[in-house]
Coordinates of C-alpha atoms and ligand atoms in Angstrom, one line a residue:
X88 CA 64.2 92.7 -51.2
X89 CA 66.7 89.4 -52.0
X90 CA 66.7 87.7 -55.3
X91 CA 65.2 84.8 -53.5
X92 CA 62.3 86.3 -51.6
X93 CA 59.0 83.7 -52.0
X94 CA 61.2 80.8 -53.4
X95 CA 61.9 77.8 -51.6
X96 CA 65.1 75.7 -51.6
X97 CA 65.8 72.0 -50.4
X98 CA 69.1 71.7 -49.5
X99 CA 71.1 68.2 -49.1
X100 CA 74.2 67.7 -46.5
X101 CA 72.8 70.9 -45.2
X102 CA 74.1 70.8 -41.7
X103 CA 77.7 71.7 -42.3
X104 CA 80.4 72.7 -44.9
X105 CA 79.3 74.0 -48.2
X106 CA 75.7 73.2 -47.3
X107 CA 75.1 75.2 -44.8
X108 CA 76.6 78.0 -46.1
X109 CA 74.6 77.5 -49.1
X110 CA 71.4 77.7 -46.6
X111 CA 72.5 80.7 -44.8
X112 CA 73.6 82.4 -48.2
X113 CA 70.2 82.1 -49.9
X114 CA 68.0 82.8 -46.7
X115 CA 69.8 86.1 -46.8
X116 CA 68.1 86.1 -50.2
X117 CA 65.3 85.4 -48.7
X118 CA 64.6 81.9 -49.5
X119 CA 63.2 79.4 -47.4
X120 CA 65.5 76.2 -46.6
X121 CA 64.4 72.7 -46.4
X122 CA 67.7 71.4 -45.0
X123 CA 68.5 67.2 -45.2
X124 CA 71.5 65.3 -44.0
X125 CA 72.5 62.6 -42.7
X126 CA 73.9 63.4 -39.4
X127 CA 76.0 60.1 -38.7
X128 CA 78.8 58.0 -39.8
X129 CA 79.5 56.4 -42.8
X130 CA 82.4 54.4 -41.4
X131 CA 83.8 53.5 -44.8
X132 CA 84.6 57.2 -45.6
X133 CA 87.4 57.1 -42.7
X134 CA 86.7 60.8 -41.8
X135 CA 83.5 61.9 -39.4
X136 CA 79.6 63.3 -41.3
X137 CA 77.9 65.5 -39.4
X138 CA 75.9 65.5 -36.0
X139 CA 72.3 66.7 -35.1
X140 CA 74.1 69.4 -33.3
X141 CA 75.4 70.6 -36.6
X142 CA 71.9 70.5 -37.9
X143 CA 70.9 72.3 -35.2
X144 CA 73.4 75.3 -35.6
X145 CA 72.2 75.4 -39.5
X146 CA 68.8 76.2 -38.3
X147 CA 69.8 78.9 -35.9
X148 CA 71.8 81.0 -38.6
X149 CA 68.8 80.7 -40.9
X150 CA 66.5 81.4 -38.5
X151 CA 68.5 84.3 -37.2
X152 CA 68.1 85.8 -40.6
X153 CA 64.0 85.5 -39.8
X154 CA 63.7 82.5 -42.2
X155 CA 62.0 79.6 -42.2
X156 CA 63.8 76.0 -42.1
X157 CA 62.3 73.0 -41.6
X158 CA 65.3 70.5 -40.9
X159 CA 65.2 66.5 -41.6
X160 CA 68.0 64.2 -40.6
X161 CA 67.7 61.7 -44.0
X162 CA 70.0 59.6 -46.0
X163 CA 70.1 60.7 -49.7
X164 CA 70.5 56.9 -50.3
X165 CA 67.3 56.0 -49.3
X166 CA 64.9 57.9 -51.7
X167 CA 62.0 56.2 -49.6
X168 CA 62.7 59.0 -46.4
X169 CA 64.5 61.3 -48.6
X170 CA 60.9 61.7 -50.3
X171 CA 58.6 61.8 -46.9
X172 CA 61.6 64.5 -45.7
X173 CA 60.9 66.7 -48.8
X174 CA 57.0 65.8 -48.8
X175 CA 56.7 67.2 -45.2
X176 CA 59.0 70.5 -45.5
X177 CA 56.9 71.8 -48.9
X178 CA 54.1 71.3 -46.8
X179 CA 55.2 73.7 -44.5
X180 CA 57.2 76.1 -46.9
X181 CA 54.3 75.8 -49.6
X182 CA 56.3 74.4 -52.4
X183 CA 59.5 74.1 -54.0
X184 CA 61.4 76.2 -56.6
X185 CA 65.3 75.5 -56.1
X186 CA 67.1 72.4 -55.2
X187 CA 70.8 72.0 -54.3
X188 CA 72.3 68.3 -54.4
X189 CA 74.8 68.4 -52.6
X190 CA 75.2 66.3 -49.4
X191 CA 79.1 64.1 -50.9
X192 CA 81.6 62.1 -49.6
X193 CA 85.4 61.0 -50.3
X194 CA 87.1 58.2 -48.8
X195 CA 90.5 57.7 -48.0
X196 CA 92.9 55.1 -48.8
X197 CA 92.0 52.2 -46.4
X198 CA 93.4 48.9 -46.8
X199 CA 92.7 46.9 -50.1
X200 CA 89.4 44.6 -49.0
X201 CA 87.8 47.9 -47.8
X202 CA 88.5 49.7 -51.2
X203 CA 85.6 47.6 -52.9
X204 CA 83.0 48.5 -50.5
X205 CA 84.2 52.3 -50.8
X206 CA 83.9 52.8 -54.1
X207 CA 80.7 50.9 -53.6
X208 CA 79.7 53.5 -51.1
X209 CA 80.8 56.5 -53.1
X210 CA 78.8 55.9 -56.1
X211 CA 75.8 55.3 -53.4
X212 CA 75.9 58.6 -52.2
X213 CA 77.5 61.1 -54.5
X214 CA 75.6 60.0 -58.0
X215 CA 73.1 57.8 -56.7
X216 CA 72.1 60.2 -54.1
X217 CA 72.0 62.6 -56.1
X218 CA 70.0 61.0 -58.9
X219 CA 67.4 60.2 -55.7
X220 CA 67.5 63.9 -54.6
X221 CA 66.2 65.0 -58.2
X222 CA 63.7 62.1 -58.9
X223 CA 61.8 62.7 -55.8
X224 CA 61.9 66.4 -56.3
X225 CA 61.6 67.3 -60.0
X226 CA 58.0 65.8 -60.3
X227 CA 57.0 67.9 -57.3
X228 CA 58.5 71.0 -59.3
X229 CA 56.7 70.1 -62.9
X230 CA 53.2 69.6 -60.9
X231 CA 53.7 73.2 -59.7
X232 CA 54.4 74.7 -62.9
X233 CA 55.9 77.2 -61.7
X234 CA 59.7 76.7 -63.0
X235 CA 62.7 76.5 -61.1
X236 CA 66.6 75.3 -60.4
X237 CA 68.8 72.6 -59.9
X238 CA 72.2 72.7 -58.7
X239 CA 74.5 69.1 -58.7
X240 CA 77.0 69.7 -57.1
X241 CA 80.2 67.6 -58.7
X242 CA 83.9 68.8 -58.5
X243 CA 87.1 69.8 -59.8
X244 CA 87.2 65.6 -60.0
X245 CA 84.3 65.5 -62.5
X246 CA 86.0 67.1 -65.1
X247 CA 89.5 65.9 -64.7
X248 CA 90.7 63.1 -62.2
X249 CA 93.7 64.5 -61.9
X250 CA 96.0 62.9 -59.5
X251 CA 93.8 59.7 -59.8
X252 CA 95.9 56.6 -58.3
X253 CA 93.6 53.5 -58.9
X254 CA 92.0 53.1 -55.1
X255 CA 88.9 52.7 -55.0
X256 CA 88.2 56.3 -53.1
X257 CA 90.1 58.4 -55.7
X258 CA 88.6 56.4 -59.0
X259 CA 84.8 56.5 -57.2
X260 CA 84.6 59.7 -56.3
X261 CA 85.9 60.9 -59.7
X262 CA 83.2 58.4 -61.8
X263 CA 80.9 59.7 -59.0
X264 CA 81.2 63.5 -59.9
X265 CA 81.4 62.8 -63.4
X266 CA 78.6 60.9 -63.6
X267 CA 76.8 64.0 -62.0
X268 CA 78.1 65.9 -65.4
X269 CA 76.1 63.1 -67.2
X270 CA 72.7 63.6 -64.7
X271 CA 73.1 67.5 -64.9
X272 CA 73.3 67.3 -68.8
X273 CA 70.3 64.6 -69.1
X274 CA 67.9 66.3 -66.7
X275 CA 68.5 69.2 -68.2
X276 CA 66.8 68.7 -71.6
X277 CA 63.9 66.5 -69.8
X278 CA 63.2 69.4 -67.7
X279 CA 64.1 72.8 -70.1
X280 CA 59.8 72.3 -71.5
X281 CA 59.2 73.0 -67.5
X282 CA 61.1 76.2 -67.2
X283 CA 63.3 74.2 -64.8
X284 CA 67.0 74.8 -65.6
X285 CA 69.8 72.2 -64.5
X286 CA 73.6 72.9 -63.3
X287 CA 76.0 71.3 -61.8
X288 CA 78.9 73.5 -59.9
X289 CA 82.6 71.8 -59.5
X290 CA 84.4 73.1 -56.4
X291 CA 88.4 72.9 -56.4
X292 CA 89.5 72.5 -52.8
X293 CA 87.2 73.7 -50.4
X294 CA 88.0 74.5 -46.7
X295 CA 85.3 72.3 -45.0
X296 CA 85.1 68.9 -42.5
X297 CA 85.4 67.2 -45.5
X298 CA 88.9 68.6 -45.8
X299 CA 89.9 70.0 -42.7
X300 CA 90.0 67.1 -41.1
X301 CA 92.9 65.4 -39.0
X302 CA 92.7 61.1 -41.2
X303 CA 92.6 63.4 -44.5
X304 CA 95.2 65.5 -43.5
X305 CA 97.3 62.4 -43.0
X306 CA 96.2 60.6 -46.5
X307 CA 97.2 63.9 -48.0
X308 CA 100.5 64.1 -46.3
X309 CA 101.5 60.5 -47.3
X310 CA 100.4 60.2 -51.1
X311 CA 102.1 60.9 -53.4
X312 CA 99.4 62.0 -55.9
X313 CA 96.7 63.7 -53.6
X314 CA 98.8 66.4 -53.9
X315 CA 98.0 67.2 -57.6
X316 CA 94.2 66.6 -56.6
X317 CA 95.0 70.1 -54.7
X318 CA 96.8 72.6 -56.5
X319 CA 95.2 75.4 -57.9
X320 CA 96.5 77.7 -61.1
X321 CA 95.5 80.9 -58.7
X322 CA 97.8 81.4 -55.7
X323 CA 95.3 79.8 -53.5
X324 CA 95.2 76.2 -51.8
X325 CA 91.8 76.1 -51.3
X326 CA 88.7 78.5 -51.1
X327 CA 85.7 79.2 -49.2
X328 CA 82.1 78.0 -48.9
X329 CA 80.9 81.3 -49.8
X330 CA 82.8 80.9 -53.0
X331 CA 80.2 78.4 -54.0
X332 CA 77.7 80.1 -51.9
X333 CA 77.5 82.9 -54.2
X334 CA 78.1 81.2 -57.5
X335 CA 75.2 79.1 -56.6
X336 CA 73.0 82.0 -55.6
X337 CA 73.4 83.7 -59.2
X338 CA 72.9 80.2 -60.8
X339 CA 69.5 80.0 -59.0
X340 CA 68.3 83.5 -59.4
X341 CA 66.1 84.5 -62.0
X342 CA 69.6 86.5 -63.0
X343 CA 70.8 83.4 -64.5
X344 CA 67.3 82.4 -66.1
X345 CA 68.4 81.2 -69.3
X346 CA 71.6 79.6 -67.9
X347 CA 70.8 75.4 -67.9
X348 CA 73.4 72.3 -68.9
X349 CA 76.3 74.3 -68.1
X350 CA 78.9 72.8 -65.7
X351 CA 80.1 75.9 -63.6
X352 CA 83.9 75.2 -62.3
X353 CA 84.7 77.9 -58.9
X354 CA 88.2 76.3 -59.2
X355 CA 90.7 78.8 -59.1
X356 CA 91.7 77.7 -62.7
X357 CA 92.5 74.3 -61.2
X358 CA 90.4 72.8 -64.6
X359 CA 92.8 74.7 -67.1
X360 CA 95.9 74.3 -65.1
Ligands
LIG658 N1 85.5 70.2 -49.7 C1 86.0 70.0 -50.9 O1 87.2 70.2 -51.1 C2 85.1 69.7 -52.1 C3 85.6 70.0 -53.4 C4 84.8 69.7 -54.5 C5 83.5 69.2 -54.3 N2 83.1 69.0 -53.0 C6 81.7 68.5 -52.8 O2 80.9 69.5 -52.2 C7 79.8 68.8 -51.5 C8 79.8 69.4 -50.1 O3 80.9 68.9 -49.4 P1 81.6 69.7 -48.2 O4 82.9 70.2 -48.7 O5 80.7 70.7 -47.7 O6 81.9 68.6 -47.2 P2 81.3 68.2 -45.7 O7 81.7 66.9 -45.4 O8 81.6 69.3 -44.8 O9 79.7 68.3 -46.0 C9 79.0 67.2 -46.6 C10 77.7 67.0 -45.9 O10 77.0 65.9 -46.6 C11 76.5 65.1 -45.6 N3 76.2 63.7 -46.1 C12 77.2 62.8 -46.5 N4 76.6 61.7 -46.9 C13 75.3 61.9 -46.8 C14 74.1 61.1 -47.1 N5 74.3 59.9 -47.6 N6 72.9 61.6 -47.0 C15 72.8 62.9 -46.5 N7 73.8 63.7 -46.2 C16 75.0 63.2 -46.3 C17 77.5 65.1 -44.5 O11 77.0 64.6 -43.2 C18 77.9 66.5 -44.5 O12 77.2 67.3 -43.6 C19 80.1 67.3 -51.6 O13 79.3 66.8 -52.7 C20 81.5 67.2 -52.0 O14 81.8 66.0 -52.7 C21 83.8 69.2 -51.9

């Protein structure tokens, strides 16, 4: 029997990366996965999202593991679809107990007009999207009364922006994940007189699309202050998904029960470095 067995999780940028390994992770738990993402370009970010097809393959490793997914291709911008997305899959799953925000994006350095619109973008997805993902679902959680989890998910760059440079992609997405510090640390107390505990979890370096791609490889090669964004204390340039995976599948076990407003680095001692 998993840790997770009966529970229900939504999961945001679920169809690749860190999301879906955080689906596949907690179905071998034996949750049930509400999976949202966006599945198409967001062409200020410079580097590809997801596809359907990626959606696709995240709901044949969860169904592989004989659990149930019901998979959405939604914006976390729009809170509008984000809520109709959520509405339909705890229909199906019969409620909701653990919610994961973690669909992100980082831009790279385009040219200086474009740098407005990116941090614009930035904040849009990775703290208002995240402030969307909770609103819609946190009322759904207190109306069950029957407790639950949140997991932000922030960054290495929402507790230090090191290797900040003034662009509009490197200062956004470091207000961006620290705002998340500032939802985690707010919902937390609204929602602590619910049994429903709040964490955010801040990722060094993670091998994923976001990453592993070739425009970021190239912004990383030419600045001359990425580079510090990237360097772990530990011996290792980046970790795994399943790093997170598992990190996050203790901080939403009953394991972890009295464990809310903490901010949980998986950094490889980047943070104290
Ligand atoms: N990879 C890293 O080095 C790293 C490090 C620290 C934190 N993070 C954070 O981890 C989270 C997961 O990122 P990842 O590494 O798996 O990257 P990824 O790009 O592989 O996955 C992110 C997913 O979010 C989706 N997404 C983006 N914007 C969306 C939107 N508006 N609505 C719905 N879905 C959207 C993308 O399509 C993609 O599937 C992000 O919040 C990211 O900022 C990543």
């Amino acid at each position: 029997m998993g840790k997770l067995e009966g529970k229900v999780a939504l999961i945001t940028g679920a169809a690749r990366g860190q999301g879906r390994s955080h689906a596949v992770r907690l179905a071998q738990e034996g949750a049930d996965i509400i999976a949202a993402d966006i599945c198409q370009p967001i062409d200020s970010a410079g580097y590809p999202m997801s596809t359907l097809e990626d959606l696709a393959q995240t709901v044949k490793e969860v169904e592989a593991l004989d659990r149930r997914i019901v998979a959405t291709q939604v914006d976390v911008r729009d809170s509008a679809a984000l809520r109709g997305a959520v509405e339909q899959g705890v229909a199906e799953l019969g409620g909701l107990d653990i919610v994961l925000a973690n669909a992100g994006i980082h831009g790279l350095g385009s040219p200086e007009p474009e740098q407005d619109k990116l941090f614009r973008d930035i904040i849009e997805v990775n703290l208002t999207g995240v402030w969307n993902t909770v609103s819609v679902t946190a009322p759904i959680m207190i109306e069950q009364a029957r407790g639950g989890s949140i997991v932000l998910t922030s960054s290495t760059q929402g507790l230090t922006g090191r290797g900040g440079d003034g662009s509009g992609a490197m200062t956004g997405y470091s207000a961006a994940k620290h705002g998340v510090v500032g939802l985690m640390r707010s919902f937390s107390h609204w929602l602590a007189p619910h049994r429903i505990r709040v964490n955010s979890v801040h990722p060094t370096a993670v091998d994923t699309p976001m990453i592993a791609n070739e425009p970021t490889s190239a912004a990383i090669a030419q600045s001359p202050t990425f580079g510090q964004a990237l360097s772990n204390l530990m011996d290792v340039p980046m970790v795994e998904s399943i790093d997170i995976s598992h990190a996050i599948a203790w901080l939403v076990s009953d394991e972890a029960r009295y464990v809310t407003g903490i901010a949980l680095p998986v950094d490889a001692g980047f943070t104290v470095k």
